[in-house]
mmCIF file of C-alpha atoms in Angstrom:
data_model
loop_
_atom_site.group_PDB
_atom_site.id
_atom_site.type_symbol
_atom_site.label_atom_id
_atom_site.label_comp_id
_atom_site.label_asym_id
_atom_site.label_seq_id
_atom_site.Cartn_x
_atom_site.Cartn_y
_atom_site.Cartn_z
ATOM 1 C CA UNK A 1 122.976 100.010 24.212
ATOM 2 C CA UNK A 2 124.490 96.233 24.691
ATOM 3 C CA UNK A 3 128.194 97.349 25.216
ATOM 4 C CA UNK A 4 130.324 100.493 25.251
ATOM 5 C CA UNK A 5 133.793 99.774 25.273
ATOM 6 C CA UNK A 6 136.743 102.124 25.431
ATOM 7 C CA UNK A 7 140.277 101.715 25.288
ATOM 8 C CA UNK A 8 142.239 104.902 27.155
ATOM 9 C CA UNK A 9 145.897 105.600 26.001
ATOM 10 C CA UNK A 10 147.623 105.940 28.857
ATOM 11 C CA UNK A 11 150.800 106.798 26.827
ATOM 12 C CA UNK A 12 149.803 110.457 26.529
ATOM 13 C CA UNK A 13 149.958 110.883 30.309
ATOM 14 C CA UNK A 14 153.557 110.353 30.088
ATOM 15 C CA UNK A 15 153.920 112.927 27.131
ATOM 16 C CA UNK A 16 151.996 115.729 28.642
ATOM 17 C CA UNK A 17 149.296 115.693 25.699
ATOM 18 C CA UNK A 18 148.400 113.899 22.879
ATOM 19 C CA UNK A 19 150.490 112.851 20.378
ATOM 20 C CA UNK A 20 148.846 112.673 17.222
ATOM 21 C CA UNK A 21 151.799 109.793 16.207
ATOM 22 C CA UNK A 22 151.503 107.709 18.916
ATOM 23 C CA UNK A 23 147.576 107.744 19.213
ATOM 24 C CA UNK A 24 147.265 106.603 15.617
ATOM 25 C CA UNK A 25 149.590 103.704 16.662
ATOM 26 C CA UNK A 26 147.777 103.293 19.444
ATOM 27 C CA UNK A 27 144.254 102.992 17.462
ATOM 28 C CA UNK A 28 145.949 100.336 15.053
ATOM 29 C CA UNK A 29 146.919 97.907 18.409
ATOM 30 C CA UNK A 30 143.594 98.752 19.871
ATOM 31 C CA UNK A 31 140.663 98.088 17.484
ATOM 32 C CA UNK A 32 140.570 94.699 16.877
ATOM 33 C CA UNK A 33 140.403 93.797 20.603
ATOM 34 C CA UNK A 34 138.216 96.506 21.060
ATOM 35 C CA UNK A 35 135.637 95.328 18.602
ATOM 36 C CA UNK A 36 136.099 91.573 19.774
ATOM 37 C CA UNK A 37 135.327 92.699 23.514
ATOM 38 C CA UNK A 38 132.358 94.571 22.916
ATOM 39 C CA UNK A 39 130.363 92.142 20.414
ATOM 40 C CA UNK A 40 131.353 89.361 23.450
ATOM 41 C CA UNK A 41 130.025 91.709 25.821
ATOM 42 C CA UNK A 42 127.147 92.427 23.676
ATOM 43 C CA UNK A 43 126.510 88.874 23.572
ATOM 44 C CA UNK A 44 126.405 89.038 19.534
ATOM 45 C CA UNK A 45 127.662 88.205 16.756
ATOM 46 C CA UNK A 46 128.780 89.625 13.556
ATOM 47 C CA UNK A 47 126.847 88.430 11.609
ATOM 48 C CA UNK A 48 124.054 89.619 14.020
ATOM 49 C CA UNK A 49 125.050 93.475 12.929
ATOM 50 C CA UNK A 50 122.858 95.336 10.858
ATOM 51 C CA UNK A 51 125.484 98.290 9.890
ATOM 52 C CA UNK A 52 128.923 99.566 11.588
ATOM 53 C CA UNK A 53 129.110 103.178 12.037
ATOM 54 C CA UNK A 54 132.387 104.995 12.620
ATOM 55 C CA UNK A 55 133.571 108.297 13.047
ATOM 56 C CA UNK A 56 134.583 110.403 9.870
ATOM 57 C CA UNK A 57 135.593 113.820 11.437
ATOM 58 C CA UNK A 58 136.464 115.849 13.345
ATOM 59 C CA UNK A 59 140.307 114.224 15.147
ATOM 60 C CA UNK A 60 143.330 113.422 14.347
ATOM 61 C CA UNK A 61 143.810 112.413 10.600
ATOM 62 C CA UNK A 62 145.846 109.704 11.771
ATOM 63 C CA UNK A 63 143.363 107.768 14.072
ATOM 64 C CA UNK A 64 140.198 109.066 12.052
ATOM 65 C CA UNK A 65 142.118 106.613 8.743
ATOM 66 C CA UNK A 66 142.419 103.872 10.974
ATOM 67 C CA UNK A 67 138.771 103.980 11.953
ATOM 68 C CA UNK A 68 137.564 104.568 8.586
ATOM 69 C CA UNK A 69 139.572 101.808 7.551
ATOM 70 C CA UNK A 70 138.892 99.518 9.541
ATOM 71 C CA UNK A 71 134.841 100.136 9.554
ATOM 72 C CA UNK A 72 134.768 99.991 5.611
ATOM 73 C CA UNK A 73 136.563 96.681 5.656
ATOM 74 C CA UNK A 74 134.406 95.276 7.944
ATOM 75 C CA UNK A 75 131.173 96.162 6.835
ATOM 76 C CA UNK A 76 132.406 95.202 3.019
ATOM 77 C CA UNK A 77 133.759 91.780 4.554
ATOM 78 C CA UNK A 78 129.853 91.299 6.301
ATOM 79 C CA UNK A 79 128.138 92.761 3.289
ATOM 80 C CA UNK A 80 126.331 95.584 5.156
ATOM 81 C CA UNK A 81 125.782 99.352 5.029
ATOM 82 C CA UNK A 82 128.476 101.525 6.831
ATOM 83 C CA UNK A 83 127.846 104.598 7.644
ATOM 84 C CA UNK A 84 130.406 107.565 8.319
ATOM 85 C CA UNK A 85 129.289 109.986 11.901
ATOM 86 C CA UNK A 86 130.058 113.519 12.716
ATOM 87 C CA UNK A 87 132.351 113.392 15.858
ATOM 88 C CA UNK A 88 130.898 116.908 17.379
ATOM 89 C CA UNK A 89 126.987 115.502 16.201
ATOM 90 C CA UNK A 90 127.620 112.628 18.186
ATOM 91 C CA UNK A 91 128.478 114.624 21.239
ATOM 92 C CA UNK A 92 125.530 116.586 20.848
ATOM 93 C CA UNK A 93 122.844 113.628 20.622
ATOM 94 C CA UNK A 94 124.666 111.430 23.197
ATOM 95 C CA UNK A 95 121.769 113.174 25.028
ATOM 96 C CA UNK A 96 119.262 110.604 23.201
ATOM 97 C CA UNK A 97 120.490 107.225 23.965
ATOM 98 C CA UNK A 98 118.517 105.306 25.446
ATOM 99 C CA UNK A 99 119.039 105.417 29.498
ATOM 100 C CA UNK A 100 116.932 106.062 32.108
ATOM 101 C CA UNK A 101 119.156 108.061 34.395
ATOM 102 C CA UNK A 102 119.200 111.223 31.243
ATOM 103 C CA UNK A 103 116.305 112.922 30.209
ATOM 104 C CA UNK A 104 115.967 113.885 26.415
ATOM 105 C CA UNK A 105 115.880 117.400 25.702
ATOM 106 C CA UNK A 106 112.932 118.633 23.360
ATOM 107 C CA UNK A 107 113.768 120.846 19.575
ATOM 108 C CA UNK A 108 114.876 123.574 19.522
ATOM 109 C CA UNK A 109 117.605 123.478 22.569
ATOM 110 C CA UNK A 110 121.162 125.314 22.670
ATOM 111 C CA UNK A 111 123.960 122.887 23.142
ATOM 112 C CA UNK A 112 127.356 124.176 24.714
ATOM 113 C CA UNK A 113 129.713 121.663 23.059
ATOM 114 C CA UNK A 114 132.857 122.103 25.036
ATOM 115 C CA UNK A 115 136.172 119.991 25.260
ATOM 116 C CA UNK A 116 139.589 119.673 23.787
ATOM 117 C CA UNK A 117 139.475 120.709 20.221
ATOM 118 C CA UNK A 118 135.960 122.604 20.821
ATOM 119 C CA UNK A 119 134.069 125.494 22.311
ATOM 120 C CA UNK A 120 130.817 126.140 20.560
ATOM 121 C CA UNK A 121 127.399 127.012 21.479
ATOM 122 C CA UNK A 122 124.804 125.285 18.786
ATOM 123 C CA UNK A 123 121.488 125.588 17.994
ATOM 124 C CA UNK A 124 119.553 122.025 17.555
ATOM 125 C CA UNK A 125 116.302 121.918 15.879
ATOM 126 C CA UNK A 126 116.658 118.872 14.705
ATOM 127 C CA UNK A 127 118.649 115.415 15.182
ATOM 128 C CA UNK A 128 120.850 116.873 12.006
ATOM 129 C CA UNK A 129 119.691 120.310 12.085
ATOM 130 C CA UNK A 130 122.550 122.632 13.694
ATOM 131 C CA UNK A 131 123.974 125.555 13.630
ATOM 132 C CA UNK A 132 126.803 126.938 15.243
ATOM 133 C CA UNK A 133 126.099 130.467 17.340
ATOM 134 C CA UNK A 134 129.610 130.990 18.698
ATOM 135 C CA UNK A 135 132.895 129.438 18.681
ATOM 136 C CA UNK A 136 136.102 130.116 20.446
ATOM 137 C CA UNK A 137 138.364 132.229 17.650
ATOM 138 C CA UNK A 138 141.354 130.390 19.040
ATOM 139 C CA UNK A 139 142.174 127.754 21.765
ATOM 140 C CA UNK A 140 139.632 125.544 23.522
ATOM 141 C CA UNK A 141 138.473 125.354 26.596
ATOM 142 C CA UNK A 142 139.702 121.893 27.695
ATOM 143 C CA UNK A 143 142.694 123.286 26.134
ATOM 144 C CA UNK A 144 142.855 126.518 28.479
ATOM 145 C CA UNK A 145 142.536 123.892 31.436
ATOM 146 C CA UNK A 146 145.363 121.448 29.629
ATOM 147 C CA UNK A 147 148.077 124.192 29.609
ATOM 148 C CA UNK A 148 146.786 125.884 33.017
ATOM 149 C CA UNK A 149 147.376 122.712 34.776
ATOM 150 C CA UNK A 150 150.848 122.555 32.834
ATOM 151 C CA UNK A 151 151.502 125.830 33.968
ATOM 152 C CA UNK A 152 151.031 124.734 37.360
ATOM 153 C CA UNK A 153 153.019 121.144 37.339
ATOM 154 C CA UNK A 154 150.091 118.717 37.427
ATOM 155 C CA UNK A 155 149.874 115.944 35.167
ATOM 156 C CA UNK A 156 147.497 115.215 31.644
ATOM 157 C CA UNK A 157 144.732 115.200 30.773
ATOM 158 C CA UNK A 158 144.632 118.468 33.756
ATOM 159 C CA UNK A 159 141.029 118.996 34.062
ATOM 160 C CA UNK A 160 140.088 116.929 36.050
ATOM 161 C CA UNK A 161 143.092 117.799 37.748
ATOM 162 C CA UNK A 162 141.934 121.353 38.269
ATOM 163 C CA UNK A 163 138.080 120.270 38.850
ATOM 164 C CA UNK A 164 139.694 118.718 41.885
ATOM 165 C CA UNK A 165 141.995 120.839 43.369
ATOM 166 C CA UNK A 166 139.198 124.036 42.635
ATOM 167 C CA UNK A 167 136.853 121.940 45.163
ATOM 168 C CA UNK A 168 139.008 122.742 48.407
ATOM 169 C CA UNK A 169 140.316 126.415 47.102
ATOM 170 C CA UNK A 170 138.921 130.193 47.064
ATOM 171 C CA UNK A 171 136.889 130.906 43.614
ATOM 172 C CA UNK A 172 137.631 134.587 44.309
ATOM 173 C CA UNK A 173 141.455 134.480 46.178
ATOM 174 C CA UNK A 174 142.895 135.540 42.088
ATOM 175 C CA UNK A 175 141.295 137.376 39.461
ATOM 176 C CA UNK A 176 142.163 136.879 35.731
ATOM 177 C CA UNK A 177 140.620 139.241 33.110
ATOM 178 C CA UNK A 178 138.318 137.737 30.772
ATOM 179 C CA UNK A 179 138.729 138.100 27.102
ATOM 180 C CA UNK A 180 136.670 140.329 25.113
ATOM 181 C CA UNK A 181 135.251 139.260 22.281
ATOM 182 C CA UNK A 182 131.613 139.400 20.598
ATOM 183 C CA UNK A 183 128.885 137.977 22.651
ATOM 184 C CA UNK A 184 128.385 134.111 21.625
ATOM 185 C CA UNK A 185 132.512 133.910 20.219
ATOM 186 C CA UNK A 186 134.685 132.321 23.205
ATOM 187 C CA UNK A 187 138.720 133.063 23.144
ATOM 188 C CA UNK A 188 141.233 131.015 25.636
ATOM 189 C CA UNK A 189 144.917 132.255 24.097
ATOM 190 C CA UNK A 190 144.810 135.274 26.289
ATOM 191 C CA UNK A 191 143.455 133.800 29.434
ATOM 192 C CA UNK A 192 146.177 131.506 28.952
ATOM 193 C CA UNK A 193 148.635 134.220 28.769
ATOM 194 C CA UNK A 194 147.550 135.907 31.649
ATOM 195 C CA UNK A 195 148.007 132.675 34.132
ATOM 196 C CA UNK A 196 151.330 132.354 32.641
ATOM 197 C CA UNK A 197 152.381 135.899 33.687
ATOM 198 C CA UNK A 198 150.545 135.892 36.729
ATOM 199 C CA UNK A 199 152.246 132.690 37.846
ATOM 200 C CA UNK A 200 155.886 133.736 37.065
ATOM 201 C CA UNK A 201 155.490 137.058 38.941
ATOM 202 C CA UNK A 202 154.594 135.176 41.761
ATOM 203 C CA UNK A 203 157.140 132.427 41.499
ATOM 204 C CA UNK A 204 159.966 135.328 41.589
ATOM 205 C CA UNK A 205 158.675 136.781 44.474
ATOM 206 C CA UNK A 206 157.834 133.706 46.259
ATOM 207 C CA UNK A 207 159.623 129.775 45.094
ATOM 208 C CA UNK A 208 156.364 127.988 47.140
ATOM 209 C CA UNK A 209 153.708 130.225 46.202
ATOM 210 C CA UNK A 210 152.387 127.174 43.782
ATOM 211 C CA UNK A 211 152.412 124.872 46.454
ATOM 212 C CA UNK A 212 151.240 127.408 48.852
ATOM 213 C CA UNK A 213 148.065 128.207 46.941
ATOM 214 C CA UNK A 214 147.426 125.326 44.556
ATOM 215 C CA UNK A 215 143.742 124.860 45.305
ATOM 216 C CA UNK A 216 143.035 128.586 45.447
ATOM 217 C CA UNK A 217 144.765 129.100 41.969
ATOM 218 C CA UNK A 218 143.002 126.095 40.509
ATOM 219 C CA UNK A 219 139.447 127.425 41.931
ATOM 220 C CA UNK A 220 140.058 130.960 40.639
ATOM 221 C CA UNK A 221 141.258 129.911 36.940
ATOM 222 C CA UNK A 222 137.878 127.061 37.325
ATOM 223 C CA UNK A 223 136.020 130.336 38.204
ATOM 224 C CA UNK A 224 137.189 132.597 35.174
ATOM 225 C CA UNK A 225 137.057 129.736 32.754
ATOM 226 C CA UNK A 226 133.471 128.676 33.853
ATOM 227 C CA UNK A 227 132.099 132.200 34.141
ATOM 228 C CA UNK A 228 133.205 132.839 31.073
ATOM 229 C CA UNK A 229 131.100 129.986 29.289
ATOM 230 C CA UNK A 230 128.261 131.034 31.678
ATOM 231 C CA UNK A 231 128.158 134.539 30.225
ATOM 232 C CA UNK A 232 128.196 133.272 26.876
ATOM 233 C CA UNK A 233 125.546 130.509 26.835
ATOM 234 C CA UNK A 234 123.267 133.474 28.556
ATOM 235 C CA UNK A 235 123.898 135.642 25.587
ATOM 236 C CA UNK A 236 122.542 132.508 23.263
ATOM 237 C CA UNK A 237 119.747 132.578 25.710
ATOM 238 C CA UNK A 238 118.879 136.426 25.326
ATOM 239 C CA UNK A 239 119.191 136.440 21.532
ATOM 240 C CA UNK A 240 117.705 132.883 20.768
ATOM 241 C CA UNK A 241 114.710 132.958 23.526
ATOM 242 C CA UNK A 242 115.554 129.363 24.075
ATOM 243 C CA UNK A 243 115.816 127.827 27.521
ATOM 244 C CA UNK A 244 116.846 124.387 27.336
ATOM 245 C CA UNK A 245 120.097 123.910 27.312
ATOM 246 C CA UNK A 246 122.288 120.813 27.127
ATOM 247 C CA UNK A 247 125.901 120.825 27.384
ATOM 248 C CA UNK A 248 128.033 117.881 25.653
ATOM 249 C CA UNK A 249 131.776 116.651 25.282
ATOM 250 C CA UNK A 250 134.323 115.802 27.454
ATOM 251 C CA UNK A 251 134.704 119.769 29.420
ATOM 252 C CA UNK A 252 130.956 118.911 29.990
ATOM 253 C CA UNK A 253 131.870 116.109 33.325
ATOM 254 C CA UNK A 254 133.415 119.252 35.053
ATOM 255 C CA UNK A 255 131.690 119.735 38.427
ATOM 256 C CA UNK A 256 131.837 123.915 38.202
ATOM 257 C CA UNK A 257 130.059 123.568 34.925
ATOM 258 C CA UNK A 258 127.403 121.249 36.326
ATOM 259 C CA UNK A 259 126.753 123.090 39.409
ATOM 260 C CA UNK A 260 126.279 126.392 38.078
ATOM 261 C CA UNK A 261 124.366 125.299 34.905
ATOM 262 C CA UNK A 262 122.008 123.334 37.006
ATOM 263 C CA UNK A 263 121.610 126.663 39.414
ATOM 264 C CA UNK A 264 120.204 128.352 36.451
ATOM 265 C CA UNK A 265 116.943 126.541 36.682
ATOM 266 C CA UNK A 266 116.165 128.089 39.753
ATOM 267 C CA UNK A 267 117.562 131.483 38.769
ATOM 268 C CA UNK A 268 116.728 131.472 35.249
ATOM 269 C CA UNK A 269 114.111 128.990 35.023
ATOM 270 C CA UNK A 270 116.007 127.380 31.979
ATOM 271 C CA UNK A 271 115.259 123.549 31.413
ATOM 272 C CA UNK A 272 119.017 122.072 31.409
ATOM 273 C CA UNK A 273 120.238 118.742 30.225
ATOM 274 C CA UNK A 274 123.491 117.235 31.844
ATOM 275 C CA UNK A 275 124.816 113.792 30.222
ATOM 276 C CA UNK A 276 126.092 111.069 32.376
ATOM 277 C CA UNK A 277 129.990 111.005 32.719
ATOM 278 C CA UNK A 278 130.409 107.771 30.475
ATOM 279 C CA UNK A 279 128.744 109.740 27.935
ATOM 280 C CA UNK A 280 131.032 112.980 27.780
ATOM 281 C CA UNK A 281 134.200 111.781 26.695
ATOM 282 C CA UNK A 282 134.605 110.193 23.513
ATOM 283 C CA UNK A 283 133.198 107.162 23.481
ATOM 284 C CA UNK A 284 131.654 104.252 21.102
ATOM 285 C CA UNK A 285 127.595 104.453 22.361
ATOM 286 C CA UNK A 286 127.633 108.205 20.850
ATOM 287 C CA UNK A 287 128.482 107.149 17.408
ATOM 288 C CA UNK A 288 126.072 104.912 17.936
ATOM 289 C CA UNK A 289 123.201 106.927 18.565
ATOM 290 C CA UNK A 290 123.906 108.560 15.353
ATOM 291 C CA UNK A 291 124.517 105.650 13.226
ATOM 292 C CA UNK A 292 121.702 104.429 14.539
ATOM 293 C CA UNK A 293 119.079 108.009 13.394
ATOM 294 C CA UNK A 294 121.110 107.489 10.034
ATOM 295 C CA UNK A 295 120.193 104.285 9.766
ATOM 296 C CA UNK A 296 116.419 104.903 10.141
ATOM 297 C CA UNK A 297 117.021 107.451 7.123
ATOM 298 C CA UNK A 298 118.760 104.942 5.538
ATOM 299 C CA UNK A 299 121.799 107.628 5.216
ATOM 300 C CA UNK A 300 124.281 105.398 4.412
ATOM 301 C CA UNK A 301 128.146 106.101 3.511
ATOM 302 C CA UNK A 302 129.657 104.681 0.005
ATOM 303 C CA UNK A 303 132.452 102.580 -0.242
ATOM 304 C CA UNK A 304 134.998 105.466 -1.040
ATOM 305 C CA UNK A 305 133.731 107.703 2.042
ATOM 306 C CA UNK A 306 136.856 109.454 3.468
ATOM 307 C CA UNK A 307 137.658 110.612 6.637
ATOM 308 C CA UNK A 308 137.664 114.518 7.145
ATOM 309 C CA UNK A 309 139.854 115.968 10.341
ATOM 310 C CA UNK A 310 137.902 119.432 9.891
ATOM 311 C CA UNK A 311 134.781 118.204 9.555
ATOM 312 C CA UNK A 312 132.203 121.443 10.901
ATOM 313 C CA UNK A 313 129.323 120.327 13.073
ATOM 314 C CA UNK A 314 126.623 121.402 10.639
ATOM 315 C CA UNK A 315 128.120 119.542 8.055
#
């Protein structure tokens, strides 16, 4: 990897989420900058590239067409191959670029894909050889920590804002009631719920109790929500007979979920794989990895590839 450059949109802080609108807007300013500061910082050219890969799916439609766009035009304009990436895929084999602080995991390993938009445990037996064992049936996780921390008054993206706070608090001071669903399937919307409730009963009796108890809150709804993808990934485990496990996307930089999955090696004797934190979030060096085992295959994308906001892991 020469250069990994990412440009953060700040402007959904001040919205409380994202704005699917404003981030496509947001793409359009950002690309061409973007792309100038990382060739410079790769110390290349264009001319010097061999193929531009992009992402076609899964996101917003919005800022997936400006992508696609932009990557088609520029690979017509240089006369080279371009060549269209699975979003979740990308998250999965950020685990193979080339670094020498990450260690590759070996086929077959299950891959806990958790962050904004997903919750899914997947089986990888090859670089594009998945297949999805669970899912969440409703919200995901990074959701269920979005609208806790909302719940709670803290600002976006919340978290990290909960990661942080659950460091200095009680795991145990609140208990929330985990959802029950089939064994590998994950569900958020009533966990959700529940803080909600729990939080206005508490208000009404007490106007500080927020304040009072922030980091014990935040450390018992880190607890629930980490337990809960604990239990699940240990189900994959049982059914599957696979022990290495990786875990990918941007839920994956949590400290809770690093901790504990790391504590199964000594209490499971699983083989786990943790990305470093530049790798979690989205960011340009996983599409690369991919472009870069499609390239090998010579998998290249025609000129009237489209972008696909739905776009399944396995596909």
């Amino acid at each position: 990897m020469l250069s990994n450059v990412v440009a953060n949109q700040e402007i959904h802080t001040e919205y409380g989420g994202v704005v699917p609108e404003l981030a496509s807007r947001a793409h359009q300013q950002n690309i061409v900058p973007v792309v100038q500061l990382a060739l410079q910082r790769a110390n290349i050219g264009k001319k010097d590239l061999s193929a531009i890969a992009f992402t076609k799916g899964p996101g917003l439609m919005g800022s997936l067409l400006v992508g696609t766009s932009f990557a088609k035009s520029m690979a017509q304009a240089l006369g080279i191959p371009v060549i269209g990436v699975n979003h979740m895929q990308a998250h999965i084999l950020a685990h193979f670029i080339e670094d020498d602080r990450q260690e590759k995991p070996p086929f077959p390993f299950l891959c806990l894909t958790i962050s904004g938009g997903h919750t899914e445990i997947v089986k990888v037996s090859d670089y594009f050889t998945m297949e999805i064992l669970g899912q969440t049936l409703d919200d995901a996780v990074g959701e269920a920590y979005d609208k806790s921390a909302k719940i709670l008054g803290l600002g976006y993206p919340g978290g990290p804002l909960i990661d942080q706070y659950a460091r200095l608090g009680n795991p145990t001071a609140f208990r929330f009631t985990k959802p029950k669903v089939g064994d590998l399937d994950f569900s958020f919307s009533g966990l959700k719920t529940a803080i909600l409730y729990f939080i206005r009963k508490e208000m009404d009796q007490n106007p500080d109790f927020i304040k009072e108890n922030l980091h014990d809150i935040c450390a018992s709804i880190q607890h629930t929500i980490v337990s809960i993808l604990m239990e699940k990934i240990q189900h994959a485990v049982q059914q599957t007979g696979i022990t290495h496990i990786a875990i990918a996307g941007g839920v994956s930089a949590n400290s809770e979920v690093r901790k504990r999955l790391l504590n199964t090696e000594q209490t499971q004797s699983w083989k786990t794989y943790i990305p470093k934190f530049e790798y979690t979030t989205d960011n340009a060096a996983m599409i690369g990895i991919v472009g870069y085992y499609k390239y090998i295959t010579q998998a290249f994308d025609s000129s009237g590839t489209t972008a696909n906001s739905r776009l399944k892991v396995n596909e």
